[in-house]
Amino acid sequence: MARLVHGFHLTKKRKHKITTFFLLFFILAIIITISISAGDSLGLLIQALCLSLFRLIFAYLISLFVAVLIAISINNSKLGDSLIPIFDLMQNLPSFALIPLFVFYFGYTSLMTIIFAATSILWPILFYVLHALKTADKDQENAARIFGAHGLKKILFFSLPVAFPAIITGSIVGFSIGWEAVIGVEIIGLSTGIGPFLNNDNSSSMHNKTLILGISALLVVVFLINRLVWMPLLKKTQLYAN
Amino acid sequence: MQTKKTILSASDLYYSYLNEDTGEHLSVLKNITFEILEGEFVCFVGPSGCGKSTILKILSGLEKSTKGKVNIEAKKIAMVFQNSALFPWLTVRENIAFGLKMENINKSEIDKIVTEKINEVGLSGFEDKYPIELSGGMKQRVGIARALAISPDLLLMDEPFSSLDILTAEKLRKELLDIWVKYKVTIVMVTHLVEEAVELADRIFIFAPRPTFIEEVVSINLDKPRDKRSQEYYDQVDKISRQIKT
Ligand SMILES: Nc1ncnc2c1ncn2[C@@H]1O[C@H](COP(=O)(O)OP(=O)(O)O)[C@@H](O)[C@H]1O
Ligand SMILES: [Mg+2]
């Protein structure tokens, strides 16, 4: 998050913008050149990347839904407060330690990758959102109640908007954790996705090309998601400042 | 003069809260009893921290009294807050529409009412601005419009003009009087400015330091709008200022 926000200010400058896009263009050129010289690997690459991205997005959407649901429930009940220390403890567990457990139940499958990634994306979103709800302006909350926002209406028209900036920052952090989780599991035990694409162990010059190709492509995708999805959303949250 | 209905009454209200750090029960309200009539303009004055906002919260149902009873005949209660408490993610128009939207009123009806309120409180041209883009006075206009939009018969105001500059506050007080006359709405306003209370109120409740109770009720029988340079006005302000204990 800090890195991203920092980058956000840096890239606001026109010169940096031009340089960034020149770099991006350069990387794309490398990808195309290598993939032409390496036969059909562009098709394989895109397929692998799409599959990983699909797993990640799926995991992210599950985490987003579950994290926001848990945060709102905890915030709305006195009992929920006692769960916070438990969650706080759980989030400290290095997530890769849980891989064997997930493998035991689901094997090395897409489903396992998605569920495993979801459990690591969950925490930042949950804690950012919970913090936002707990520190919400008391008078704004009172106003919402006085003007008739109760139950589901309060969640839709007060809690969610209040949590929106936290949802975005939590998502940015969670999404990058999610990339690590997905690629990690893929490299360890899966045969499809960008992980195995990078890990392909033909010890040949062909493999070096594939590696450069994979990393470059990943860089482009992560960069574009930041630029086209998270930055505009992050910009929108500035409006929510009191 | 015909006898007016009671719109709001409280009998023997007590309120205390648990200080989580010390484990002590702190008493805020003790033995608060009053009646407010339909169409009345009542001001609460008293030392800061005595419990005035707490009473408004109990009257509006945001908070429950520890003991005692509140009887509300009002059908619809609206509130205006000191720091306006607008929703920062909504435009002026959307903020004003909030209460109507919660009542599931249809969109064209909402638009009509909101446009009417925008013109009435002098917000034309600011419809699509966000709260962050507005001055304190403009925000408070939005807060008042948001309250009026639901056609309340009881309007609770917690130090609505306290954080505004003198000129803006002066202007808004005049406009509030016009609104009070036009809508015949009952207003209960908390203020720490005695001048403000004497300018606006039919009756002023003077509250004691915490744990608070009503020390005295003063009726101000001067015609509105009041001449703030008249001897009577000055005498009332002087008399009440002396009565407030800090
Ligand atoms: N639930 C609560 N928790 C902590 N303090 C409270 C609570 N309710 C009231 N108080 C305290 O009660 C006192 C009265 O508050 P308030 O009604 O806001 O006073 P006023 O509006 O007259 O300035 C204050 O000292 C406030 O800190
Ligand atoms: Mg107060």
XYZ file of C-alpha atoms in Angstrom, chain B residues 7-237:
231
model
C -45.394 17.296 21.474
C -42.657 16.058 23.721
C -42.290 15.362 27.403
C -39.748 13.818 29.702
C -40.336 12.735 33.244
C -37.700 11.989 35.805
C -34.925 11.139 33.318
C -31.707 9.719 34.680
C -28.683 8.789 32.639
C -25.361 7.399 33.703
C -22.649 5.592 31.830
C -19.897 3.200 32.751
C -16.418 4.651 32.471
C -14.543 1.641 31.089
C -11.153 2.800 32.360
C -12.081 3.387 35.981
C -15.069 1.036 36.174
C -17.107 3.837 37.748
C -20.677 4.737 36.897
C -20.762 8.411 36.017
C -24.018 10.196 36.443
C -24.841 12.669 33.642
C -28.561 13.402 33.998
C -30.617 13.366 37.150
C -34.280 14.057 37.505
C -34.958 15.821 34.212
C -38.634 16.644 33.779
C -40.155 18.943 31.166
C -42.877 19.412 28.605
C -42.543 21.048 25.230
C -45.539 22.311 23.264
C -46.260 21.951 19.578
C -44.666 24.781 17.597
C -42.503 25.949 20.470
C -38.905 27.040 20.059
C -36.954 25.890 23.102
C -33.269 26.443 23.745
C -31.135 24.425 26.152
C -28.281 26.374 27.677
C -25.830 25.232 30.310
C -22.156 24.665 30.975
C -20.229 22.626 28.449
C -20.135 18.916 29.219
C -23.213 19.038 31.458
C -25.272 16.628 29.362
C -27.269 18.701 26.838
C -26.285 16.595 23.838
C -27.072 13.484 25.845
C -30.637 14.706 26.344
C -31.048 15.301 22.597
C -29.761 11.783 21.931
C -32.291 10.347 24.350
C -35.112 12.411 22.811
C -34.175 11.244 19.325
C -33.954 7.604 20.376
C -30.219 7.320 19.699
C -29.577 6.671 23.377
C -31.669 5.103 26.137
C -32.119 6.790 29.489
C -31.089 4.780 32.526
C -34.343 5.655 34.224
C -37.423 7.743 33.504
C -39.752 8.167 30.586
C -39.780 10.111 27.349
C -43.077 10.672 25.650
C -42.922 11.725 22.024
C -46.027 12.750 20.125
C -43.992 13.950 17.155
C -44.407 11.817 14.069
C -41.075 12.632 12.538
C -37.895 13.790 14.194
C -34.937 15.312 12.351
C -31.633 16.478 13.707
C -29.000 19.046 12.793
C -25.486 18.506 14.131
C -22.789 20.941 15.189
C -20.237 19.702 12.665
C -23.024 19.117 10.119
C -22.325 15.332 9.995
C -22.915 15.217 6.255
C -22.040 12.028 4.406
C -18.771 12.882 2.632
C -19.359 10.340 -0.157
C -22.624 11.971 -1.233
C -23.198 15.208 -3.141
C -25.252 18.043 -1.681
C -28.297 16.779 -3.552
C -27.767 13.171 -2.409
C -27.185 14.236 1.194
C -30.459 16.138 1.259
C -32.237 13.186 -0.354
C -30.889 10.674 2.185
C -33.867 10.582 4.561
C -36.379 10.431 1.716
C -34.484 7.600 0.078
C -34.613 5.649 3.348
C -38.393 6.083 3.276
C -38.495 4.481 -0.187
C -40.137 7.515 -1.749
C -40.070 7.449 -5.558
C -37.291 9.218 -7.345
C -39.267 11.964 -9.071
C -40.911 12.927 -5.793
C -37.508 13.002 -4.065
C -36.092 15.193 -6.847
C -38.949 17.620 -6.473
C -38.595 17.943 -2.694
C -34.808 18.185 -2.817
C -34.859 20.928 -5.455
C -37.365 22.837 -3.342
C -35.134 22.601 -0.230
C -32.020 23.527 -2.189
C -33.671 26.746 -3.315
C -35.081 27.429 0.112
C -31.802 27.255 2.021
C -29.823 29.023 -0.716
C -27.795 26.172 -2.134
C -28.567 26.620 -5.835
C -25.442 26.070 -7.873
C -23.972 23.776 -5.221
C -26.166 20.722 -5.929
C -23.407 18.534 -7.268
C -20.651 19.574 -4.907
C -19.303 17.237 -2.260
C -19.186 18.303 1.420
C -15.398 18.615 1.295
C -15.831 21.415 -1.267
C -18.161 23.482 0.942
C -17.573 26.137 3.598
C -18.818 25.575 7.146
C -21.874 27.750 6.571
C -22.780 25.946 3.353
C -22.398 22.560 5.045
C -24.754 23.660 7.776
C -27.284 24.768 5.150
C -27.105 21.283 3.692
C -27.586 19.835 7.185
C -30.686 21.979 7.651
C -32.022 21.078 4.193
C -31.435 17.372 4.882
C -33.492 17.735 8.057
C -36.299 19.768 6.454
C -36.555 17.367 3.520
C -38.284 14.710 5.607
C -40.889 17.276 6.792
C -40.196 16.805 10.497
C -42.605 18.067 13.136
C -39.781 18.064 15.663
C -36.364 19.474 14.820
C -33.502 18.830 17.229
C -30.441 21.019 16.766
C -27.179 20.476 18.622
C -25.160 23.701 18.601
C -25.840 24.139 14.884
C -24.188 27.539 14.561
C -21.421 27.218 17.154
C -18.603 26.495 14.754
C -19.519 29.197 12.227
C -18.170 32.702 11.951
C -20.311 35.436 13.521
C -21.746 36.848 10.297
C -22.683 33.480 8.840
C -24.237 32.387 12.132
C -26.218 35.629 12.287
C -27.568 35.081 8.792
C -28.455 31.442 9.399
C -30.294 32.304 12.627
C -32.511 34.727 10.689
C -33.172 32.090 8.061
C -33.960 29.521 10.735
C -36.573 31.854 12.226
C -38.183 32.142 8.788
C -38.214 28.356 8.500
C -39.717 28.017 11.977
C -42.497 30.463 11.082
C -43.145 28.893 7.693
C -43.198 25.249 8.774
C -44.554 25.714 12.312
C -42.076 23.045 13.328
C -41.179 22.507 16.990
C -37.503 23.249 17.560
C -35.291 22.171 20.448
C -31.870 23.743 20.107
C -28.820 23.254 22.276
C -26.530 26.246 22.397
C -23.850 27.640 24.656
C -24.493 31.174 23.426
C -26.993 32.949 25.636
C -27.417 35.697 23.008
C -28.477 33.100 20.500
C -30.992 31.576 22.884
C -32.527 34.931 23.749
C -32.761 35.850 20.082
C -34.595 32.665 19.098
C -36.318 30.902 21.975
C -39.813 31.068 23.399
C -38.456 29.361 26.460
C -34.922 28.772 27.658
C -34.064 25.791 29.868
C -31.044 26.520 31.996
C -29.125 23.374 32.913
C -26.919 22.866 35.970
C -23.378 21.459 35.794
C -23.094 17.659 35.529
C -24.915 15.649 36.776
C -27.377 18.048 35.290
C -30.975 18.954 36.005
C -33.099 21.889 34.872
C -32.197 24.753 37.134
C -34.653 27.217 35.712
C -36.991 27.794 32.798
C -37.126 31.344 31.450
C -39.895 32.471 29.102
C -38.917 35.180 26.660
C -42.017 37.117 25.770
C -40.578 39.391 23.096
C -41.867 39.471 19.518
C -39.724 37.820 16.847
C -37.580 38.816 15.042
C -36.084 40.435 18.106
C -34.221 43.692 18.270
C -30.818 42.747 19.590
C -30.077 46.315 20.575
C -33.122 46.779 22.775
C -32.867 47.129 26.539
C -35.167 44.119 27.170
C -33.000 41.883 25.013
C -29.872 42.982 26.776
C -31.443 42.547 30.239
C -32.536 38.983 29.451
C -29.086 38.028 28.178
